[in-house]
Coordinates of C-alpha atoms and ligand atoms in Angstrom, one line a residue:
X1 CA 24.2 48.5 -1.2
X2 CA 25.7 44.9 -0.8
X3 CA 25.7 42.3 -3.1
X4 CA 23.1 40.4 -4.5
X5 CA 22.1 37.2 -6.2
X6 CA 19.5 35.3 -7.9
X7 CA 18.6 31.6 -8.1
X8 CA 15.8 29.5 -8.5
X9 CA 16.1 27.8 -4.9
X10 CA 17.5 28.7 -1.8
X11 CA 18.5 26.0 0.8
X12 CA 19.8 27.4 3.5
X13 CA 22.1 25.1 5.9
X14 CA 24.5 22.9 4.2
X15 CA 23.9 19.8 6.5
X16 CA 22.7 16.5 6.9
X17 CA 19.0 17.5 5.6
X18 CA 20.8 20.7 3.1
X19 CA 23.3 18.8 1.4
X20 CA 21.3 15.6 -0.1
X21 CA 18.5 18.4 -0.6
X22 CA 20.9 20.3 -2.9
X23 CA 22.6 17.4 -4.8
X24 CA 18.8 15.8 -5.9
X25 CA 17.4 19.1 -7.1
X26 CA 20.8 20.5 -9.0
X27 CA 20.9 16.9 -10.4
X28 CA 17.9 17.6 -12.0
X29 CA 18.8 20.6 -13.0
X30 CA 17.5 23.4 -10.7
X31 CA 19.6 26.3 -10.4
X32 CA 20.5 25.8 -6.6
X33 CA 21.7 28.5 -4.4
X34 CA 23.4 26.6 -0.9
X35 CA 23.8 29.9 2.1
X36 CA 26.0 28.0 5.1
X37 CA 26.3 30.0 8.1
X38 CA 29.5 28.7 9.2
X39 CA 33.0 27.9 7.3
X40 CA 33.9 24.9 4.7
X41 CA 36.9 22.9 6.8
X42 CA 38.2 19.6 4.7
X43 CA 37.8 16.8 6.6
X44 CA 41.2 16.2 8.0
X45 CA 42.3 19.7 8.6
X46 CA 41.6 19.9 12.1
X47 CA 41.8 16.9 14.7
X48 CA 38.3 15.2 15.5
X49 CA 36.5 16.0 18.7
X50 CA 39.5 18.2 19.8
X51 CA 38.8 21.3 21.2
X52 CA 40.1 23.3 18.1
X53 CA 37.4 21.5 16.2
X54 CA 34.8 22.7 18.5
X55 CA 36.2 26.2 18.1
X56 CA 35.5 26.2 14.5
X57 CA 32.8 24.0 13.9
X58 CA 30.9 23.9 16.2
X59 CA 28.4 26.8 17.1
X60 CA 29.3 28.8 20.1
X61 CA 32.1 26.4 20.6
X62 CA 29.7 23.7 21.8
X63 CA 28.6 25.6 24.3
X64 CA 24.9 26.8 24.2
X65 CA 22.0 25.4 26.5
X66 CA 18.5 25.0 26.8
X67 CA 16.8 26.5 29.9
X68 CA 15.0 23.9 32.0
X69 CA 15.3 21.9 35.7
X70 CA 17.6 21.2 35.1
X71 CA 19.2 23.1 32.1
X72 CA 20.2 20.6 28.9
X73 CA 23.2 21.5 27.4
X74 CA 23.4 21.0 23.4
X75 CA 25.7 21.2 20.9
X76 CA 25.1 22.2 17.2
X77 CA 27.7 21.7 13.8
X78 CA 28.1 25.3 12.3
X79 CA 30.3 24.3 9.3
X80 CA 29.3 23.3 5.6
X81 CA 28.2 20.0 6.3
X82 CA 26.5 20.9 9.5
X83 CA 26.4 18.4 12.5
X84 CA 28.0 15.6 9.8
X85 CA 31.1 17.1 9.7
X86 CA 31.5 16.8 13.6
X87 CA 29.4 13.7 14.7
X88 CA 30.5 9.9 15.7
X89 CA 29.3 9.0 12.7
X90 CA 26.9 6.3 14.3
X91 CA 24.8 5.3 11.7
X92 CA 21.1 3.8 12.7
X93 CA 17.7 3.2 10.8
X94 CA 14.4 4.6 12.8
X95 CA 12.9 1.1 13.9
X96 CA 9.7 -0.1 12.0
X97 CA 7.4 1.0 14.7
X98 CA 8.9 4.7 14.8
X99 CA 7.7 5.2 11.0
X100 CA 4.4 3.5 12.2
X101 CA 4.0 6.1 14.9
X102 CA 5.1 8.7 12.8
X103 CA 3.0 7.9 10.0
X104 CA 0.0 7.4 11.9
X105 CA 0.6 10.1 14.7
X106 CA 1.0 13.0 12.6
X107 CA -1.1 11.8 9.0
X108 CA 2.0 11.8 7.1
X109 CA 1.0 10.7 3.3
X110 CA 3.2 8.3 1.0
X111 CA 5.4 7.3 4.3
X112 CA 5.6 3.3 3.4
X113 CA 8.2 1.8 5.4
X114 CA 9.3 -0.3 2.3
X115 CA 10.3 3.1 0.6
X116 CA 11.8 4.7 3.7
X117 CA 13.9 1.8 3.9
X118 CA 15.0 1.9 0.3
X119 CA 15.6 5.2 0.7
X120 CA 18.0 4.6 4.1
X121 CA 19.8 1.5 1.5
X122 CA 20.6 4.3 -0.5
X123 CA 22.0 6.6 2.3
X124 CA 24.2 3.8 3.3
X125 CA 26.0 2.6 -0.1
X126 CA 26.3 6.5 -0.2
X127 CA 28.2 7.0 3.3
X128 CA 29.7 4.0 2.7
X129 CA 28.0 2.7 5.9
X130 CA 30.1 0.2 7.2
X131 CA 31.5 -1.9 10.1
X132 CA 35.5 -1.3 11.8
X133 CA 37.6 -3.5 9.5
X134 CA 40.1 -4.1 12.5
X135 CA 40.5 -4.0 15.9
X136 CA 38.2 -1.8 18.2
X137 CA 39.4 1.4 20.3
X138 CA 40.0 0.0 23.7
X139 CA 37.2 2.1 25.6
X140 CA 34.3 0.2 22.9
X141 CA 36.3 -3.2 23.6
X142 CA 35.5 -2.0 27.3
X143 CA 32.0 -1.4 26.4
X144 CA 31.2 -4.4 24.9
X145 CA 32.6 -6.5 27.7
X146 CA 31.3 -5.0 30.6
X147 CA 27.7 -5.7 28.4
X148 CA 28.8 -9.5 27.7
X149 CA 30.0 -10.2 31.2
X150 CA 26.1 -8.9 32.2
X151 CA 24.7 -10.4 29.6
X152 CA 23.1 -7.8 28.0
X153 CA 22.2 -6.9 24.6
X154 CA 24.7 -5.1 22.8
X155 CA 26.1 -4.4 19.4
X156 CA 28.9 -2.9 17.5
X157 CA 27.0 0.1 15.7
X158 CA 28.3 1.1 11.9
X159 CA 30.1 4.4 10.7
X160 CA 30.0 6.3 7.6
X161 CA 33.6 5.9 7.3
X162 CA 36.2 4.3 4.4
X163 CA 38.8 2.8 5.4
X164 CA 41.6 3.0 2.6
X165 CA 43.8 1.3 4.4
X166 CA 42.0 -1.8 4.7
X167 CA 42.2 -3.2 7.9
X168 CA 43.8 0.0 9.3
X169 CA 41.0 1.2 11.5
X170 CA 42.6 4.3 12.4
X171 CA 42.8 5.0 8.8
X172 CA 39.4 5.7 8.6
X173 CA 37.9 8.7 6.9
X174 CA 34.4 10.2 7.6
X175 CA 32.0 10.5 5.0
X176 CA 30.6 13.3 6.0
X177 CA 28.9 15.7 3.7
X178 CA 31.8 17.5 2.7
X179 CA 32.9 14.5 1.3
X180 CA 29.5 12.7 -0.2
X181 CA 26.4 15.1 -0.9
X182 CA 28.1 19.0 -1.3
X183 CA 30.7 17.9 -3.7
X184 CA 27.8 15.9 -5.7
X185 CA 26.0 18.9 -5.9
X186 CA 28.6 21.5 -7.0
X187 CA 29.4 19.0 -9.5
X188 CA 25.8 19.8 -10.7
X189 CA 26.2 22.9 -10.9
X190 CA 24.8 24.4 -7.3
X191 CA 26.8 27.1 -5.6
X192 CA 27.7 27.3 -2.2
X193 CA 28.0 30.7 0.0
X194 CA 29.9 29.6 3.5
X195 CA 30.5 32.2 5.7
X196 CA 26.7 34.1 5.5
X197 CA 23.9 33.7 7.4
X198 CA 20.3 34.0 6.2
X199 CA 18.9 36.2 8.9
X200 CA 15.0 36.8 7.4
X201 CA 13.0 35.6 4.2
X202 CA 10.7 38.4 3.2
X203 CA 7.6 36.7 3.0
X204 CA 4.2 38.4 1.6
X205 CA 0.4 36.9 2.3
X206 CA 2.3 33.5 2.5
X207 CA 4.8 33.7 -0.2
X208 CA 8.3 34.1 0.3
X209 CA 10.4 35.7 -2.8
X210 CA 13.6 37.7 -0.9
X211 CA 16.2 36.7 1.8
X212 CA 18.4 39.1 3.9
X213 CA 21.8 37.6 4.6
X214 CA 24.8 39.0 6.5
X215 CA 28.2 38.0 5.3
X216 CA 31.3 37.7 7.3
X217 CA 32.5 40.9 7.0
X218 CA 28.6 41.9 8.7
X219 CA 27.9 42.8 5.2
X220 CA 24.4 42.9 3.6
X221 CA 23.8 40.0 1.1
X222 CA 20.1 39.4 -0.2
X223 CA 19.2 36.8 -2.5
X224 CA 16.3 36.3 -4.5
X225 CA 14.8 33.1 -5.4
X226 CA 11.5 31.0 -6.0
X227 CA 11.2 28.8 -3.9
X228 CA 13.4 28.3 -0.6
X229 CA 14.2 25.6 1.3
X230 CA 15.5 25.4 4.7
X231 CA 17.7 23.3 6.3
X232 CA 19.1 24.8 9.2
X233 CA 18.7 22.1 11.8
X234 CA 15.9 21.8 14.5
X235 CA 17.2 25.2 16.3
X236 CA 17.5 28.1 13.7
X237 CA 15.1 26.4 10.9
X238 CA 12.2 27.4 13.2
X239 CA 14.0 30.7 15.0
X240 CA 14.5 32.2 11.1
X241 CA 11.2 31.1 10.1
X242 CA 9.9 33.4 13.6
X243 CA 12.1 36.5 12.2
X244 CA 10.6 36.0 8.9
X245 CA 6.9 36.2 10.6
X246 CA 6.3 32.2 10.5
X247 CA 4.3 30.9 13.6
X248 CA 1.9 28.5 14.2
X249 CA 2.8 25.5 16.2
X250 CA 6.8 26.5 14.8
X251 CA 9.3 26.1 17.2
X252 CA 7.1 24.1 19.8
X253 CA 8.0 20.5 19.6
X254 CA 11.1 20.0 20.5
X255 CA 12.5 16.9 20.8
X256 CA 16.0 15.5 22.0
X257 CA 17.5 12.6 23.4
X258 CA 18.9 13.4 27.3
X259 CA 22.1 12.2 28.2
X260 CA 23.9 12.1 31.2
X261 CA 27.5 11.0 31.3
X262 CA 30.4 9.4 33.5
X263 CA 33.8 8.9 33.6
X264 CA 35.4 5.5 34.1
X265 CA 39.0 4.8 35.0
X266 CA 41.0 1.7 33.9
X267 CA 44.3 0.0 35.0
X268 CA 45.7 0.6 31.9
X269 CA 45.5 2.9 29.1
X270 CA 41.7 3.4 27.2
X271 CA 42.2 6.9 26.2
X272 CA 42.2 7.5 22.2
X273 CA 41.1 10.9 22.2
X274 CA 40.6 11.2 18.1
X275 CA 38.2 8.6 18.0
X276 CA 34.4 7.4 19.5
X277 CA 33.4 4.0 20.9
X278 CA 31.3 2.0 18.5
X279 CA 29.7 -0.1 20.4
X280 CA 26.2 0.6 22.1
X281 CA 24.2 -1.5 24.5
X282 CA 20.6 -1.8 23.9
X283 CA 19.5 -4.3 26.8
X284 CA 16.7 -1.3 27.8
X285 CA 16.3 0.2 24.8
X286 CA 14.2 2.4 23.2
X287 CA 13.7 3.7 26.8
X288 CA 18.0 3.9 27.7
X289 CA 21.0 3.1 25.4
X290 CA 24.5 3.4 26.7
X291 CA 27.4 4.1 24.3
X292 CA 31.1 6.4 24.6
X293 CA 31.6 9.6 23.8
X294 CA 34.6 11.8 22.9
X295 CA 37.2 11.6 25.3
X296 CA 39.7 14.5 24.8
X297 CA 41.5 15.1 28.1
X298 CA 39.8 18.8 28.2
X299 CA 36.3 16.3 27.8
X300 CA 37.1 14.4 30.5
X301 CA 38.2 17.6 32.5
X302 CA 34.8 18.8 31.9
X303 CA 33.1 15.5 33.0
X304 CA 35.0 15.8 37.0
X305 CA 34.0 18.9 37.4
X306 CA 29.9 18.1 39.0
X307 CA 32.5 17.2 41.9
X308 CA 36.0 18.7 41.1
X309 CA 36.8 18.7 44.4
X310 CA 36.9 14.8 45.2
X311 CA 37.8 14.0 41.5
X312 CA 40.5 16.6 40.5
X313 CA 43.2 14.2 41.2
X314 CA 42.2 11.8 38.2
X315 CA 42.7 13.9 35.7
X316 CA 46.7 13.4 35.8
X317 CA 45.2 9.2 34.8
X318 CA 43.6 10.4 31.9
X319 CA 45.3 8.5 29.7
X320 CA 43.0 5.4 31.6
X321 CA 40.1 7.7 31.7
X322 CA 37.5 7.4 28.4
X323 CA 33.7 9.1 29.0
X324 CA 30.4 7.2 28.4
X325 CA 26.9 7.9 28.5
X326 CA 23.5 6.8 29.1
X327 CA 20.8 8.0 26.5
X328 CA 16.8 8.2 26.9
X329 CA 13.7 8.4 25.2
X330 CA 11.9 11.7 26.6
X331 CA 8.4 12.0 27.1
X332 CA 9.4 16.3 27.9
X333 CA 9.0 18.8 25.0
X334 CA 11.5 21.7 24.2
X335 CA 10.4 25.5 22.4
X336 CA 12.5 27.1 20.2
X337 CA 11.9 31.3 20.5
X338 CA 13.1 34.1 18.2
X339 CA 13.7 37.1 20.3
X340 CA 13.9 40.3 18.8
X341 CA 17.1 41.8 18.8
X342 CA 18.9 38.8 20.2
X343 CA 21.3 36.3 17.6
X344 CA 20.0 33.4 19.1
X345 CA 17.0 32.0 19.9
X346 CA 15.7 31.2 23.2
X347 CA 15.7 27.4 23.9
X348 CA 13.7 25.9 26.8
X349 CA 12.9 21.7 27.4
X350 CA 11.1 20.5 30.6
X351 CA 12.1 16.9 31.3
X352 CA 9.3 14.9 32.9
X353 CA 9.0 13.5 36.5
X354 CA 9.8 9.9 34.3
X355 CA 12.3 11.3 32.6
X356 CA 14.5 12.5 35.3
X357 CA 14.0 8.8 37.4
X358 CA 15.3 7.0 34.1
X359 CA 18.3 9.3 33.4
X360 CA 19.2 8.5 37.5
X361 CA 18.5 4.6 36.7
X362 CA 20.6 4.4 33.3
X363 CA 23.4 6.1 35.0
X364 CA 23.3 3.7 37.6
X365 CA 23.0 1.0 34.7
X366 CA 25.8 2.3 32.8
X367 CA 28.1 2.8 36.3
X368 CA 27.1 -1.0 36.5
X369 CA 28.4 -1.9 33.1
X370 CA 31.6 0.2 33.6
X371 CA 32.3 -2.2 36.4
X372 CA 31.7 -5.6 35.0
X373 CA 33.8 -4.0 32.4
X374 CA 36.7 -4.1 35.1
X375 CA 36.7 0.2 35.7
X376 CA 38.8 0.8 39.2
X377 CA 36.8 3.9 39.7
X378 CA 33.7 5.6 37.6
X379 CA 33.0 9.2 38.1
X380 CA 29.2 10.5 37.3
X381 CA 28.4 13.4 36.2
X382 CA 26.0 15.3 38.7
X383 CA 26.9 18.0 41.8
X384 CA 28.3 16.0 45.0
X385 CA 28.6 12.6 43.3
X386 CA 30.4 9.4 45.0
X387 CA 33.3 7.6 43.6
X388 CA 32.2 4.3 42.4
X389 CA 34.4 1.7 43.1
X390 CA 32.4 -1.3 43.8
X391 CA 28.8 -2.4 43.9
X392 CA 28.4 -0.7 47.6
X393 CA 29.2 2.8 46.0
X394 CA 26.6 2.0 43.5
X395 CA 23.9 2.3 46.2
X396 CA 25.0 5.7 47.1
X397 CA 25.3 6.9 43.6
X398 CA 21.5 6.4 43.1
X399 CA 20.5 7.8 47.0
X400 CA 22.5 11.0 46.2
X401 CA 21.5 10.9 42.5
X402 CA 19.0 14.1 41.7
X403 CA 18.6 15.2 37.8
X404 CA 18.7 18.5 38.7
X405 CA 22.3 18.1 39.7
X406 CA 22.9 16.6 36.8
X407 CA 25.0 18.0 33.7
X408 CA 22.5 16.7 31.2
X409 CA 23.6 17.3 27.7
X410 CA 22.2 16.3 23.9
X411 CA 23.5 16.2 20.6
X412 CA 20.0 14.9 18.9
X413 CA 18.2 17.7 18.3
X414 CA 14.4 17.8 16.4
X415 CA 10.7 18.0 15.9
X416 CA 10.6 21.7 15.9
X417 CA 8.6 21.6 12.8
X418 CA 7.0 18.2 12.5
X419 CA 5.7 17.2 9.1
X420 CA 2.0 15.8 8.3
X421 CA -1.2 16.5 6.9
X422 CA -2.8 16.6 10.6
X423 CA -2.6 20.5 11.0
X424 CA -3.5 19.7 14.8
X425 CA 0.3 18.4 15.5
X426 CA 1.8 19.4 12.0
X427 CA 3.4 22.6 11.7
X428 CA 4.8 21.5 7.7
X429 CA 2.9 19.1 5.2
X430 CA 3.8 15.8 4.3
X431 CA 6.4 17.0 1.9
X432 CA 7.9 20.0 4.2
X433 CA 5.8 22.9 3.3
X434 CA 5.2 24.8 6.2
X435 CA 1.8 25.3 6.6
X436 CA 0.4 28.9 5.1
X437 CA 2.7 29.1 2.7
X438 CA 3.3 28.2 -0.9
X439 CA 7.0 28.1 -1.4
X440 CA 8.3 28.6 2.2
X441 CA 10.1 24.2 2.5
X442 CA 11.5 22.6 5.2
X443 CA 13.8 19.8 5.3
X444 CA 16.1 18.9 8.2
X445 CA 15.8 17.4 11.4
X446 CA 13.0 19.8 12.4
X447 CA 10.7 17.6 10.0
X448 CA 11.5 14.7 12.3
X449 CA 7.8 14.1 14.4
X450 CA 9.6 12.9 17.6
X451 CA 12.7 11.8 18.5
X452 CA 13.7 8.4 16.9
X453 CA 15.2 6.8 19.9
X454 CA 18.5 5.8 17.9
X455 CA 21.4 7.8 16.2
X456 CA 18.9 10.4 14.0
X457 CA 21.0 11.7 11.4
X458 CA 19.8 8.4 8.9
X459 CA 16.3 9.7 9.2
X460 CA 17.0 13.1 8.7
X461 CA 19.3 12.1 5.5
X462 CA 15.9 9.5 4.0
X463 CA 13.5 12.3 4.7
X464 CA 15.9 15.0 3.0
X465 CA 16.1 12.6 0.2
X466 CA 12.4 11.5 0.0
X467 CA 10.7 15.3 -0.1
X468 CA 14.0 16.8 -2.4
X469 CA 12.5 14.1 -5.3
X470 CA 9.1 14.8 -4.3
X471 CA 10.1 18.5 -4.7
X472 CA 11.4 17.7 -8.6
X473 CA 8.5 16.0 -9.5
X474 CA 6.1 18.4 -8.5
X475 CA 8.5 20.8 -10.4
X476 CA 8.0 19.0 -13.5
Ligands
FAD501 C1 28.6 16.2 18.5 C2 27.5 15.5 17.7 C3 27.5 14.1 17.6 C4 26.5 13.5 16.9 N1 26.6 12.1 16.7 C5 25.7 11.5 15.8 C6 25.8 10.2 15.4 O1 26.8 9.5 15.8 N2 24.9 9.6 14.6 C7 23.8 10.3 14.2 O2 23.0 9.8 13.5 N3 23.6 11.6 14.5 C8 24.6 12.2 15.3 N4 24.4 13.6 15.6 C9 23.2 14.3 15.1 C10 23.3 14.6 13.6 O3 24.5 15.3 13.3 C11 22.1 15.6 13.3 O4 20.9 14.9 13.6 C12 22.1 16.1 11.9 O5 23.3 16.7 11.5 C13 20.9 17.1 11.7 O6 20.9 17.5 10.4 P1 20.3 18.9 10.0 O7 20.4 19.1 8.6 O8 18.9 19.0 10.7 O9 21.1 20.0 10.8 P2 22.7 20.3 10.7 O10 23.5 19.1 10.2 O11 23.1 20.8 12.1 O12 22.9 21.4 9.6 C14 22.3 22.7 9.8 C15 23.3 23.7 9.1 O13 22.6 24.9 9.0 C16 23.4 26.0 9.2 N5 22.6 27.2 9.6 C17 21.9 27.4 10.7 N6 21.3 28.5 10.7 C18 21.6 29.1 9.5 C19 21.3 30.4 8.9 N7 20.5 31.2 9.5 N8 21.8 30.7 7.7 C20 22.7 29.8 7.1 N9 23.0 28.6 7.6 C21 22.5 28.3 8.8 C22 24.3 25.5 10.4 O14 25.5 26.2 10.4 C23 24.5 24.0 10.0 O15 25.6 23.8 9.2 C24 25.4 14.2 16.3 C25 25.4 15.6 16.4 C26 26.5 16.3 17.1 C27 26.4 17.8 17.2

């Protein structure tokens, strides 16, 4: 049997694009139904980037890949709140000329930068988008100066964070969805079903009217509704749309950022393992940017291991250890598969010939900056790597560097189903509506036409926001 519900619109995924989706359309009164795969954790109950919070917000612990030479590991939120319950928090506008491309590139209608950008004031005084009140985290201090003493271009890059403390930066608390958009919306009235999983919409001659959930217990849930929106990120928005029949150019564009990553060792203590650098350098960018990344001694662990055999001995240092890593642009593309029979979906992404020489020159780069920065010893992540500990080294980093070797990983994940009225390189319209449907809405990172080039989640939150009202006023 199995229980059942009824609304008037499903969203399924409670995250950066699900959340803001469901506060605008219960605010204006829909009856809103929020299905969230994963569990609702308050922020605070388990430590940031520790290894407990991967275990229980994160999918698959944080462990799932995308097949490829070489192979990109990613790592998805799987919580209410999605990927903004467990990010840095690094909070970045799409640049003028990415709406431009986007805009023209994909024939995307009512896209005026002027409004996006209104839209992105209002995700800040939301989020609370702000600056560290006091004194950075060593390993960002680190950062900065190994940018300044090489003069290059660099900034300090702001959180969604409050600080009640005032100048108490490690009093910080991350605005994160949990905190900002869901409580909004179940103030209005929408309810929220964590723990279930919306494995199929029942869709006939292009209208959808029935999902099929499972709970946690593996029981049967269904829900019916008129119109459904979903929200599931740039992975399993296009894999449920496949199990639910949906194809077209679904699931084809995928777009990510590639990362590669080092460790650097300090004289002296860096290591806060609760907290992120904020501080990025942006002397190459859009092409490379270099910022820090979590360093939880299991993190740094995982970042020796390319070459555990000449680098085991640091990890008794880690206390002066902290991780960074060099970002790219991409010029590859990703596909997202539903396979019949299997949980998840297949996930390939072929990195260009380009690609792979700028992932080996911003790690060279960034191994450069650790040194200015005053690092005894950096440790890069790909099979067989050197020891840098002087400029010398850094000659036989980039001989011996190969991207296949590399443990390339990515946490910016989109363009799966790329919105626009050109039906050529659209897969959704302007609005989200994927393409041979009438009620069947997207709105998440998937939406995103490429990768942005900078931190995504303040497009995904302005394009969540921008389609939800557009979504109410056609209601009306
Ligand atoms: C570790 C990490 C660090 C990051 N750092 C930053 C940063 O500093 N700045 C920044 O801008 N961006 C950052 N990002 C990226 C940012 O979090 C994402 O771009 C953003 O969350 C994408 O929003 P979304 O709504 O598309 O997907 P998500 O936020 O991932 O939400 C999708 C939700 O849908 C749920 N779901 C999936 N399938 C189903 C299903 N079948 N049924 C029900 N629910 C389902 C998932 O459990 C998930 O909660 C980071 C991401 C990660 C993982």
């Amino acid at each position: 049997m199995g229980t059942h519900h009824d609304c008037d619109v499903l969203i399924v995924g409670s995250g950066a694009g699900g959340a803001p989706t469901a506060a605008v359309l219960a605010e204006a009164g829909l009856d809103v139904l929020v299905v969230e795969e994963g569990p609702w954790v308050d922020q605070g109950a388990v430590t940031p980037f520790s290894l407990e919070q991967m275990e229980r917000q994160y999918r698959n612990g944080g462990l799932t890949v995308a097949l490829g030479r070489p192979s990109i590991a990613y790592t998805e939120g799987r919580c209410a709140g999605g990927g903004t319950e467990v990010n840095s928090g690094l909070y970045r506008r799409p640049s003028e000329q990415t709406l431009e491309r986007w805009r023209e590139g994909w024939a995307i209608r009512d896209f005026a930068t002027g409004d996006f950008m209104a839209l992105c004031d209002e995700v800040e005084s939301a989020l609370s988008v702000q600056t560290v009140p006091g004194r950075h985290t060593p390993a960002s201090e680190r950062l900065r100066a190994g940018a300044a003493a090489l003069g290059w271009a660099h900034d300090e890059i702001p959180r969604w964070m409050t600080y009640p403390e005032g100048d108490d930066a490690e009093s910080g608390q991350r605005q994160s969805m949990t905190r900002t958009y869901l409580p909004r919306a179940i103030a209005a009235g929408a309810r929220v079903l964590t723990d279930t999983r919306v494995d199929r919409l029942i869709v006939d001659r292009g209208h959808a009217f029935r999902a099929e959930l499972t709970d946690a217990e593996g029981g049967p849930v269904t829900v019916d509704f008129a119109d459904v929106i979903v929200c599931a990120g740039a992975i399993h928005s296009p894999a449920l749309l496949q199990r639910s029949g949906l194809r077209g150019l679904i699931g084809r564009g995928l777009a990510v950022h590639p990362t590669v990553k080092l460790a650097a060792r300090f004289g002296e203590a860096v290591n806060v393992s609760d907290d992120v650098p904020v501080h990025q350098v942006k002397e190459f960018a859009p092409e490379l940017s270099f910022g820090g990344s979590a360093s939880h001694p299991g993190l740094i662990a995982l970042a020796l291991t390319d070459a555990w055999s000449t680098m085991r001995d640091a990890i008794t240092a880690w206390p002066e250890i902290a991780v960074y890593y060099a970002a790219i642009t991409s010029q590859g593309r990703g596909r997202v598969q539903a396979l019949p029979g299997f949980r998840d979906p297949l996930v390939t992404y072929r990195l260009t010939r380009r690609d792979r020489d700028v992932l080996g020159r911003g790690l060279a780069r960034l191994t450069q900056v650790m040194l200015a920065a005053g690092a005894r010893e950096v440790y890069p992540s790909f099979r067989h790597a050197p020891i840098v500990r002087n400029r010398a080294d850094l000659a036989t980093l980039s001989d011996r560097f190969s991207a296949t070797a590399a443990s390339v990983m990515t946490v910016h994940l989109c363009s799966t189903v790329p919105m626009g009225d050109d039906p050529e390189v659209a897969a959704a319209d302007s609005h989200g509506r994927v393409f041979g449907t009438d009620n069947v809405h997207v709105n998440d990172a998937s939406l995103l036409p490429d990768a942005p080039g900078v931190n995504p989640q303040a497009s995904v939150m302005a394009v969540a926001l921008r389609n939800a009202r557009r979504f109410v006023e056609a209601r009306r």
